[in-house]
Amino acid sequence: MQRKNYWHKARNCSLKKGKRLLLISGIAAILCTACTAEKEENSAEVPTIRVMAWAAGHTNENRDLDLVNKALGDLTEKKIGCRLELVYSLNILDYRLILGSKEKTENQVDIVGMYSQPYWSYAEEGYLMKLDSFLEQYGEGIFEVLECDAEELQIKISQNSEGIYGIPKAMPEINIIGVAARKDLLEKYHFSLDEVKTLEDLEPFLECIAQNEELSPIVTTAWNGNFFINDRFDLVDSAGAIAVRKAENFDTGNSGFELAKDGIEASAENGFVVENFFETPEFENYIMMMKRWREKGILTNQLGRQDEMGLNLVVAGKAAVTEIIVRPDETEEWLGMYGDEIEIKGFDMKPFMTTSDKWRYNWCVSSECQYPELAVQALELMYTDPEVNNLMLYGIQDIHYVVDEEGFFGYPEGVDQNNVGYFTNEKWQFNRKIGGLWEGMSKNQRQEMEEFNAQAVYSPIYGFVLDEEPIENELNQIQQVIYDSYFTIQAGFGEGQESLEEFQARLQEAGIEKVKKEVERQILQWKAES
């Protein structure tokens, strides 16, 4: 009996101890679960700011993008408390899909780079956030890089709404145009780029390629491009129909100094001439050259449709020549990478700077962005921080590049542009002035860039912004005519002079003369008020 009582006591004691252990274990489990949940919650609280960038010609599809984004996120989390993530776009993109979706999608981004025309349109449609107050607090470094104040970045998107909806990229759009050509083909056909001063000077070489080689003689820089070289015109309207140039560059035998409106007479003394771009001698000569090149087989049917950048096609042996932007930083980098395969030659021209060049490419924040303060801080890093820029420009050190004893960046052993896991040709988006110098670049490259930029010839109406509202209907009609006909005739199709004259007649019917007069009236008024 006693033994039985003892057994019951022992069992009860064990049960109580077990219950206590279960209780303690349960509490511990709850506490651990709470700790885990707290950790997960804290981890989830680190915001991610997604940046859409361009990567035309990323031949390896940037297979290491996740690796780069991990490093980029770790870096920016330490600096500003959010994870910055790069999202590379396709060449064709409807920004509404990534900016305006009320329901968040995997394509949603917070920061997006865009060219001037969509920038103004999306700002007017409410897709872009007004940044004035955020830049006032977080944008000091951006203004220092751009060497301007907030007022210079403000645009008027409606009668009652003025502000900053986009920030021009860090490096101004100052360049000249030129070509990159395959060295082996230049040698094979005994052709030198030394005497090439204009695009037309390449015609004998391109004709040889068309007759003797199974590849494209010449391709544009990027998708949907053309070959018109503009070094004197400022195209001031969204349709690109009205050109303004300095009076000293105008052929006075071609009329154009007699237009008057509202009692203001336009003359050479005003320092500029307003023209119908599509009736200028330069444009007409260009169209006839394109027609001739089409007949000689120089232009292929794939012209302007290629997905890869023109330079990549030349290096890959799919094209003999590509038209490219030429300036010291990019030229030196390309020659450092491809110098055994290509030659580069700039045309006989000076850099030409227009108002639209300043606004050509802008970084904007989506109006749906949940963390606008962090987005602007992230932008500030993109403009001012060398570590952030090097990750975006080149990837991760010792994986995608190494740094030599002299401080130059280059590929690690066994790695080149054909197999590197992260590569972008679109380095112009970022502030490469504060990034590393690639092997082949001059140590004085930044000084060379400053000297090159100082050569820029500024438009006679630099700073002028056209109010398109009084001519909106005419511009829409002109846009439709351009859409219907321009791309055909500029690619050398049609009947040459006859097709050009039909195109010009349709533009007259669409109201291009009214647009020209209104542009001139506004410029004269702007100059008088200035």
Coordinates of C-alpha atoms in Angstrom, one line a residue:
M1 CA 0.0 0.0 0.0
Q2 CA 2.7 2.3 0.9
R3 CA 4.5 1.4 -2.2
K4 CA 1.4 2.1 -4.1
N5 CA 1.0 5.5 -2.5
Y6 CA 4.6 6.2 -3.2
W7 CA 4.1 5.3 -6.8
H8 CA 1.1 7.6 -7.1
K9 CA 3.0 10.4 -5.4
A10 CA 5.9 9.8 -7.7
R11 CA 3.6 9.7 -10.7
N12 CA 1.8 12.8 -9.7
C13 CA 5.1 14.5 -9.0
S14 CA 6.3 13.4 -12.5
L15 CA 3.1 14.6 -14.1
K16 CA 3.4 18.0 -12.4
K17 CA 7.1 18.2 -13.4
G18 CA 6.1 17.2 -16.9
K19 CA 3.4 19.9 -17.0
R20 CA 5.8 22.4 -15.8
L21 CA 8.3 21.3 -18.4
L22 CA 5.6 21.5 -21.1
L23 CA 4.6 24.9 -19.8
I24 CA 8.2 26.1 -19.8
S25 CA 8.7 24.6 -23.3
G26 CA 5.6 26.2 -24.6
I27 CA 6.5 29.6 -23.2
A28 CA 10.0 29.2 -24.7
A29 CA 8.4 28.2 -28.0
I30 CA 6.1 31.2 -27.9
L31 CA 9.1 33.4 -27.0
C32 CA 11.2 32.0 -29.8
T33 CA 8.3 32.3 -32.2
A34 CA 7.9 35.9 -31.1
C35 CA 11.6 36.5 -31.5
T36 CA 11.5 35.0 -35.0
A37 CA 8.5 37.0 -35.9
E38 CA 10.1 40.2 -34.5
K39 CA 13.2 39.5 -36.5
E40 CA 11.2 38.8 -39.7
E41 CA 9.1 42.0 -38.9
N42 CA 12.3 44.0 -38.4
S43 CA 13.7 42.6 -41.6
A44 CA 10.5 43.3 -43.5
E45 CA 10.7 46.9 -42.2
V46 CA 13.8 47.6 -44.4
P47 CA 12.2 49.3 -47.5
T48 CA 13.4 48.5 -51.0
I49 CA 13.7 51.3 -53.6
R50 CA 13.6 49.9 -57.1
V51 CA 15.4 51.7 -59.9
M52 CA 14.6 51.1 -63.6
A53 CA 17.6 51.6 -65.7
W54 CA 18.4 51.0 -69.4
A55 CA 20.7 48.1 -70.5
A56 CA 20.5 47.9 -74.3
G57 CA 23.0 45.4 -75.5
H58 CA 23.5 43.4 -72.3
T59 CA 24.6 40.4 -74.3
N60 CA 24.9 38.1 -71.3
E61 CA 21.4 39.1 -69.9
N62 CA 23.3 40.2 -66.8
R63 CA 23.0 36.8 -65.1
D64 CA 24.7 38.2 -62.0
L65 CA 22.1 41.0 -61.5
D66 CA 20.8 39.4 -58.3
L67 CA 24.3 39.3 -57.0
V68 CA 24.9 42.9 -57.8
N69 CA 21.6 43.9 -56.3
K70 CA 22.5 42.0 -53.1
A71 CA 25.7 44.0 -52.8
L72 CA 24.0 47.3 -53.7
G73 CA 21.2 46.7 -51.2
D74 CA 23.7 45.9 -48.4
L75 CA 25.6 49.0 -49.2
T76 CA 22.6 51.4 -49.3
E77 CA 21.0 49.9 -46.3
K78 CA 24.1 50.9 -44.3
K79 CA 24.1 54.4 -45.8
I80 CA 20.4 55.4 -45.9
G81 CA 18.4 52.6 -44.3
C82 CA 16.9 51.2 -47.5
R83 CA 17.8 48.6 -50.1
L84 CA 18.4 49.9 -53.6
E85 CA 17.6 47.5 -56.4
L86 CA 18.3 47.8 -60.1
V87 CA 15.6 46.6 -62.6
Y88 CA 16.7 46.5 -66.2
S89 CA 14.0 47.3 -68.8
L90 CA 13.3 46.0 -72.2
N91 CA 13.9 48.4 -75.1
I92 CA 10.2 49.0 -75.6
L93 CA 8.3 50.0 -72.5
D94 CA 5.0 51.5 -71.5
Y95 CA 5.9 53.5 -68.4
R96 CA 2.3 53.3 -67.2
L97 CA 2.8 49.6 -66.4
I98 CA 5.6 50.4 -63.9
L99 CA 4.5 53.9 -62.6
G100 CA 0.8 54.1 -62.3
S101 CA -0.5 50.7 -61.2
K102 CA -2.6 51.1 -58.0
E103 CA -2.2 47.3 -57.5
K104 CA 1.5 46.6 -57.0
T105 CA 3.0 44.3 -59.5
E106 CA 6.4 42.7 -59.9
N107 CA 7.2 45.4 -62.6
Q108 CA 6.5 48.3 -60.2
V109 CA 9.4 50.6 -59.7
D110 CA 10.0 53.7 -57.5
I111 CA 12.7 55.6 -59.6
V112 CA 12.7 55.6 -63.4
G113 CA 14.9 57.3 -66.0
M114 CA 13.1 58.6 -69.1
Y115 CA 13.7 60.9 -72.1
S116 CA 12.3 64.4 -72.3
Q117 CA 9.1 63.8 -74.2
P118 CA 7.7 61.0 -72.0
Y119 CA 8.9 63.0 -69.0
W120 CA 6.8 66.0 -69.7
S121 CA 3.8 63.8 -70.7
Y122 CA 3.9 61.6 -67.6
A123 CA 4.4 64.6 -65.4
E124 CA 1.2 66.2 -66.9
E125 CA -0.7 63.0 -66.5
G126 CA 0.1 62.7 -62.7
Y127 CA 2.4 59.6 -62.9
L128 CA 5.4 61.5 -61.5
M129 CA 5.9 62.8 -58.0
K130 CA 6.6 66.5 -57.3
L131 CA 10.0 66.5 -55.7
D132 CA 10.6 70.1 -54.5
S133 CA 10.1 69.6 -50.8
F134 CA 12.1 66.3 -50.7
L135 CA 15.0 67.8 -52.7
E136 CA 15.0 70.8 -50.3
Q137 CA 15.7 68.4 -47.5
Y138 CA 17.8 65.7 -49.2
G139 CA 19.0 67.0 -52.5
E140 CA 21.9 69.3 -51.7
G141 CA 24.5 66.9 -53.3
I142 CA 22.3 66.7 -56.5
F143 CA 22.3 70.4 -56.9
E144 CA 26.0 70.6 -56.4
V145 CA 26.6 68.0 -59.1
L146 CA 24.3 69.8 -61.5
E147 CA 25.7 73.2 -60.6
C148 CA 22.3 74.7 -60.4
D149 CA 19.5 75.7 -58.0
A150 CA 16.0 74.3 -57.5
E151 CA 14.4 77.0 -59.6
E152 CA 16.3 75.9 -62.8
L153 CA 14.8 72.4 -62.6
Q154 CA 11.2 73.5 -62.2
I155 CA 8.8 73.0 -65.1
K156 CA 5.2 74.2 -65.6
I157 CA 3.0 71.2 -66.3
S158 CA -0.3 73.1 -66.1
Q159 CA -1.6 76.6 -65.5
N160 CA -1.5 76.1 -61.7
S161 CA 1.2 73.5 -61.2
E162 CA 4.9 74.3 -61.3
G163 CA 7.6 72.2 -59.7
I164 CA 10.4 69.6 -60.1
Y165 CA 9.2 66.3 -61.4
G166 CA 12.5 65.1 -62.8
I167 CA 16.2 65.6 -62.3
P168 CA 18.6 65.7 -65.4
K169 CA 21.2 63.0 -65.4
A170 CA 24.5 63.8 -63.8
M171 CA 26.5 64.2 -66.9
P172 CA 25.3 66.7 -69.5
E173 CA 24.4 65.6 -73.0
I174 CA 27.4 67.1 -74.7
N175 CA 29.0 65.1 -77.5
I176 CA 29.7 64.9 -81.2
I177 CA 28.7 62.1 -83.6
G178 CA 31.0 59.8 -85.3
V179 CA 31.5 56.1 -86.3
A180 CA 33.1 52.9 -85.1
A181 CA 34.3 50.6 -87.9
R182 CA 35.8 47.1 -88.0
K183 CA 39.6 47.4 -88.4
D184 CA 39.9 44.2 -90.4
L185 CA 37.5 45.4 -93.1
L186 CA 39.1 48.9 -93.2
E187 CA 42.4 47.1 -94.0
K188 CA 40.9 44.7 -96.4
Y189 CA 39.4 47.4 -98.6
H190 CA 42.3 49.9 -98.0
F191 CA 40.0 52.6 -96.5
S192 CA 41.1 55.1 -93.9
L193 CA 38.9 56.9 -91.5
D194 CA 41.4 59.8 -91.3
E195 CA 39.7 61.8 -94.1
V196 CA 36.1 61.0 -93.0
K197 CA 34.5 64.3 -91.9
T198 CA 30.9 63.6 -92.6
L199 CA 28.6 60.5 -92.8
E200 CA 28.6 60.8 -96.6
D201 CA 32.3 60.3 -96.8
L202 CA 31.8 56.7 -95.8
E203 CA 29.8 55.9 -98.9
P204 CA 32.6 54.3 -101.0
F205 CA 33.6 52.0 -98.1
L206 CA 29.9 51.0 -97.3
E207 CA 29.3 50.3 -101.0
C208 CA 32.3 47.9 -101.0
I209 CA 30.8 46.1 -98.0
A210 CA 27.4 45.9 -99.6
Q211 CA 28.8 44.3 -102.7
N212 CA 31.3 41.9 -101.1
E213 CA 30.4 41.0 -97.5
E214 CA 27.5 39.1 -95.9
L215 CA 26.8 41.5 -93.1
S216 CA 25.1 44.9 -92.6
P217 CA 27.2 47.7 -94.0
I218 CA 26.0 50.2 -91.4
V219 CA 23.7 50.2 -88.4
T220 CA 22.3 52.9 -86.1
T221 CA 23.5 53.4 -82.5
A222 CA 20.4 52.0 -80.9
W223 CA 17.0 50.6 -81.6
N224 CA 14.7 52.8 -83.8
G225 CA 17.5 55.3 -84.6
N226 CA 18.4 57.1 -87.8
F227 CA 21.5 58.7 -89.4
F228 CA 20.6 62.4 -89.6
I229 CA 23.5 64.3 -88.1
N230 CA 22.4 67.5 -86.3
D231 CA 25.1 69.9 -85.3
R232 CA 23.4 73.3 -85.9
F233 CA 19.7 72.8 -85.4
D234 CA 17.7 73.2 -82.2
L235 CA 14.5 71.3 -82.7
V236 CA 12.2 73.1 -80.3
D237 CA 8.7 71.4 -80.6
S238 CA 7.7 67.9 -79.5
A239 CA 7.2 66.9 -83.2
G240 CA 10.7 67.9 -84.1
A241 CA 9.3 69.9 -87.0
I242 CA 10.6 73.4 -86.3
A243 CA 14.3 74.1 -86.3
V244 CA 16.2 77.1 -85.0
R245 CA 19.8 77.9 -85.8
K246 CA 22.1 80.8 -85.5
A247 CA 21.7 83.4 -88.3
E248 CA 25.4 83.1 -89.1
N249 CA 24.9 79.5 -90.0
F250 CA 22.0 80.3 -92.4
D251 CA 22.2 80.5 -96.1
T252 CA 20.8 84.0 -96.7
G253 CA 19.9 83.1 -100.3
N254 CA 17.4 80.7 -98.9
S255 CA 14.9 83.3 -97.7
G256 CA 13.6 83.2 -94.1
F257 CA 14.2 86.6 -92.7
E258 CA 10.9 88.2 -93.6
L259 CA 8.4 86.7 -91.2
A260 CA 6.5 89.1 -89.0
K261 CA 3.8 88.6 -86.4
D262 CA 2.2 90.9 -83.8
G263 CA 4.3 93.8 -85.1
I264 CA 7.6 92.0 -84.3
E265 CA 9.9 91.5 -87.3
A266 CA 12.2 88.6 -87.3
S267 CA 15.6 89.3 -89.0
A268 CA 19.2 88.2 -88.9
E269 CA 19.8 90.9 -86.3
N270 CA 17.9 88.7 -83.8
G271 CA 20.7 86.2 -84.1
F272 CA 18.5 83.2 -85.1
V273 CA 16.4 81.9 -87.9
V274 CA 13.3 79.7 -87.5
E275 CA 12.7 77.1 -90.2
N276 CA 10.6 74.2 -91.2
F277 CA 13.1 71.5 -90.5
F278 CA 11.7 69.1 -93.1
E279 CA 12.3 71.8 -95.9
T280 CA 15.9 72.6 -94.9
P281 CA 18.6 71.7 -97.5
E282 CA 20.3 69.5 -94.9
F283 CA 17.2 67.3 -94.4
E284 CA 16.5 67.1 -98.2
N285 CA 20.1 66.1 -98.9
Y286 CA 19.9 63.5 -96.2
I287 CA 16.7 61.9 -97.6
M288 CA 18.2 61.7 -101.1
M289 CA 21.4 60.1 -99.6
M290 CA 19.3 57.5 -97.8
K291 CA 17.4 56.8 -101.1
R292 CA 20.8 56.3 -102.9
W293 CA 22.1 54.1 -100.1
R294 CA 19.0 52.0 -100.3
E295 CA 19.4 51.5 -104.0
K296 CA 23.1 50.5 -103.5
G297 CA 22.2 47.9 -100.9
I298 CA 24.0 49.9 -98.1
L299 CA 20.8 50.0 -96.0
T300 CA 19.3 46.6 -95.0
N301 CA 15.7 45.9 -94.1
Q302 CA 16.7 45.4 -90.5
L303 CA 17.9 49.0 -90.2
G304 CA 16.8 50.5 -86.9
R305 CA 15.2 47.2 -85.7
Q306 CA 18.2 45.6 -84.1
D307 CA 17.9 44.8 -80.4
E308 CA 21.6 45.1 -79.7
M309 CA 23.5 48.3 -79.7
G310 CA 25.3 49.1 -82.9
L311 CA 28.7 48.8 -81.3
N312 CA 28.0 45.3 -80.1
L313 CA 26.9 44.3 -83.7
V314 CA 30.2 45.6 -85.1
V315 CA 32.3 43.9 -82.4
A316 CA 30.3 40.7 -83.0
G317 CA 31.0 40.8 -86.7
K318 CA 27.4 41.4 -87.8
A319 CA 28.0 45.0 -89.1
A320 CA 30.9 46.8 -90.6
V321 CA 30.1 50.3 -89.2
T322 CA 27.9 51.9 -86.6
E323 CA 27.2 55.5 -86.0
I324 CA 28.0 56.4 -82.3
I325 CA 28.2 59.2 -79.9
V326 CA 31.8 60.3 -79.4
R327 CA 33.2 62.0 -76.3
P328 CA 36.4 61.2 -74.4
D329 CA 35.1 59.0 -71.6
E330 CA 33.1 56.6 -73.7
T331 CA 35.6 56.5 -76.6
E332 CA 38.5 55.7 -74.3
E333 CA 36.6 53.0 -72.6
W334 CA 35.5 51.4 -75.9
L335 CA 39.0 51.5 -77.3
G336 CA 40.3 50.0 -74.0
M337 CA 37.9 47.1 -74.5
Y338 CA 37.8 46.7 -78.3
G339 CA 40.8 48.5 -79.5
D340 CA 42.2 45.6 -81.5
E341 CA 38.9 45.2 -83.3
I342 CA 37.6 48.7 -84.0
E343 CA 38.6 52.2 -85.0
I344 CA 36.6 55.3 -83.9
K345 CA 36.4 58.6 -85.7
G346 CA 34.4 61.7 -84.8
F347 CA 32.9 63.8 -87.6
D348 CA 34.1 67.4 -88.3
M349 CA 31.8 69.2 -85.8
K350 CA 31.7 70.7 -82.4
P351 CA 29.4 69.6 -79.5
F352 CA 26.1 71.5 -79.8
M353 CA 24.1 72.1 -76.6
T354 CA 20.3 72.8 -76.6
T355 CA 17.8 73.2 -73.8
S356 CA 16.4 69.8 -74.6
D357 CA 19.9 68.3 -74.3
K358 CA 19.9 69.4 -70.7
W359 CA 16.5 67.7 -70.2
R360 CA 17.1 64.8 -72.6
Y361 CA 17.2 62.2 -69.8
N362 CA 15.7 62.6 -66.4
W363 CA 15.5 60.6 -63.2
C364 CA 11.9 60.7 -61.8
V365 CA 10.0 59.2 -58.8
S366 CA 6.7 57.4 -59.3
S367 CA 3.7 59.2 -57.7
E368 CA 2.9 55.8 -56.2
C369 CA 6.2 55.5 -54.4
Q370 CA 5.6 54.6 -50.7
Y371 CA 8.9 56.1 -49.5
P372 CA 9.6 59.3 -51.5
E373 CA 12.1 60.5 -48.8
L374 CA 14.2 57.4 -49.3
A375 CA 13.8 57.5 -53.1
V376 CA 15.3 61.0 -53.2
Q377 CA 18.1 60.0 -50.8
A378 CA 18.8 57.0 -53.1
L379 CA 18.9 59.4 -56.0
E380 CA 21.4 61.6 -54.1
L381 CA 23.6 58.6 -53.7
M382 CA 23.4 57.9 -57.4
Y383 CA 24.7 61.4 -58.0
T384 CA 27.3 61.7 -55.3
D385 CA 28.5 58.3 -54.0
P386 CA 31.4 56.5 -55.8
E387 CA 30.7 53.1 -54.3
V388 CA 27.1 53.1 -55.5
N389 CA 28.1 54.3 -58.9
N390 CA 30.8 51.7 -59.3
L391 CA 28.4 48.9 -58.5
M392 CA 25.9 50.2 -61.1
L393 CA 28.6 50.8 -63.7
Y394 CA 30.8 47.8 -63.3
G395 CA 29.4 45.3 -60.8
I396 CA 31.3 43.7 -57.9
Q397 CA 35.1 44.0 -57.4
D398 CA 37.1 40.8 -57.9
I399 CA 34.0 39.2 -59.6
H400 CA 33.2 41.5 -62.5
Y401 CA 36.3 43.7 -62.3
V402 CA 39.7 44.0 -60.6
V403 CA 41.7 47.2 -59.8
D404 CA 45.3 47.3 -60.8
E405 CA 48.3 49.0 -59.1
E406 CA 47.6 52.2 -60.8
G407 CA 43.9 52.2 -59.9
F408 CA 42.5 51.3 -63.3
F409 CA 39.5 48.9 -63.5
G410 CA 39.8 45.9 -65.8
Y411 CA 38.4 42.3 -66.2
P412 CA 39.6 39.6 -63.9
E413 CA 41.7 36.8 -65.5
G414 CA 39.6 34.6 -67.8
V415 CA 36.8 37.2 -67.9
D416 CA 36.0 39.6 -70.8
Q417 CA 32.9 41.4 -72.2
N418 CA 31.7 38.2 -73.7
N419 CA 31.3 36.2 -70.5
V420 CA 31.3 38.8 -67.7
G421 CA 28.2 38.3 -65.5
Y422 CA 27.3 42.0 -65.3
F423 CA 27.8 44.6 -68.0
T424 CA 25.9 47.7 -69.3
N425 CA 26.7 49.8 -72.3
E426 CA 24.4 52.5 -70.9
K427 CA 26.9 54.0 -68.5
W428 CA 25.8 57.6 -69.5
Q429 CA 22.8 57.2 -67.1
F430 CA 25.0 57.2 -64.0
N431 CA 27.6 59.7 -62.7
R432 CA 30.7 58.0 -64.2
K433 CA 32.7 61.2 -63.3
I434 CA 32.9 59.8 -59.8
G435 CA 33.3 56.1 -60.8
G436 CA 36.4 54.2 -61.5
L437 CA 38.5 54.6 -64.7
W438 CA 38.5 51.6 -67.0
E439 CA 41.8 50.4 -68.4
G440 CA 42.6 52.3 -71.6
M441 CA 41.3 55.5 -70.2
S442 CA 43.6 58.5 -69.7
K443 CA 44.5 59.4 -66.1
N444 CA 43.5 62.9 -67.1
Q445 CA 40.2 61.7 -68.5
R446 CA 38.1 63.9 -66.2
Q447 CA 40.1 67.0 -67.2
E448 CA 39.7 66.0 -70.8
M449 CA 35.9 65.8 -70.3
E450 CA 35.8 69.3 -68.8
E451 CA 37.8 70.6 -71.8
F452 CA 35.6 68.8 -74.2
N453 CA 32.4 70.2 -72.6
A454 CA 33.9 73.7 -72.7
Q455 CA 34.0 73.4 -76.5
A456 CA 30.2 73.1 -76.7
V457 CA 28.4 75.6 -79.0
Y458 CA 25.1 76.6 -77.3
S459 CA 21.9 77.1 -79.2
P460 CA 20.9 80.7 -79.8
I461 CA 17.7 80.0 -77.8
Y462 CA 19.3 78.0 -75.0
G463 CA 16.9 78.2 -72.0
F464 CA 13.8 78.7 -74.1
V465 CA 10.8 76.3 -73.5
L466 CA 8.0 76.4 -76.0
D467 CA 4.4 76.7 -74.8
E468 CA 2.7 74.2 -77.1
E469 CA -0.9 74.9 -76.0
P470 CA -1.7 77.5 -78.8
I471 CA -0.6 75.0 -81.5
E472 CA -1.5 71.7 -79.9
N473 CA -4.0 70.6 -82.7
E474 CA -1.4 71.4 -85.4
L475 CA 1.3 69.5 -83.6
N476 CA -0.9 66.5 -83.2
Q477 CA -1.6 66.5 -86.9
I478 CA 2.1 67.0 -87.7
Q479 CA 2.9 64.0 -85.5
Q480 CA 0.5 61.9 -87.4
V481 CA 2.0 62.8 -90.8
I482 CA 5.4 62.0 -89.4
Y483 CA 4.2 58.7 -88.1
D484 CA 2.7 57.8 -91.4
S485 CA 5.5 58.9 -93.7
Y486 CA 8.8 60.0 -92.1
F487 CA 10.2 56.7 -91.1
T488 CA 9.7 55.3 -94.6
I489 CA 11.4 58.1 -96.5
Q490 CA 14.3 58.5 -94.0
A491 CA 15.1 54.8 -94.4
G492 CA 15.4 55.2 -98.2
F493 CA 12.1 53.7 -99.3
G494 CA 9.6 55.5 -101.6
E495 CA 10.3 57.5 -104.7
G496 CA 13.0 59.9 -103.5
Q497 CA 12.2 63.5 -104.5
E498 CA 8.6 62.7 -105.3
S499 CA 8.0 61.1 -101.9
L500 CA 9.8 63.9 -100.1
E501 CA 7.6 66.5 -101.8
E502 CA 4.4 64.6 -100.9
F503 CA 5.6 64.4 -97.3
Q504 CA 6.3 68.2 -97.2
A505 CA 2.9 69.0 -98.8
R506 CA 1.1 66.9 -96.1
L507 CA 3.0 68.8 -93.4
Q508 CA 1.8 72.1 -94.9
E509 CA -1.7 70.8 -94.8
A510 CA -1.3 69.8 -91.2
G511 CA -0.4 73.4 -90.3
I512 CA 3.4 73.5 -90.0
E513 CA 3.5 77.2 -91.1
K514 CA 1.2 78.2 -88.3
V515 CA 3.5 76.3 -85.9
K516 CA 6.6 78.0 -87.3
K517 CA 5.1 81.5 -86.8
E518 CA 4.0 80.7 -83.3
V519 CA 7.4 79.4 -82.4
E520 CA 9.1 82.5 -83.7
R521 CA 6.6 84.8 -81.9
Q522 CA 7.3 83.1 -78.6
I523 CA 11.1 83.2 -79.1
L524 CA 11.1 86.9 -79.8
Q525 CA 8.9 87.6 -76.8
W526 CA 11.2 85.4 -74.6
K527 CA 14.2 87.3 -75.9
A528 CA 12.5 90.7 -75.3
E529 CA 11.7 89.7 -71.7
S530 CA 15.1 88.3 -71.1

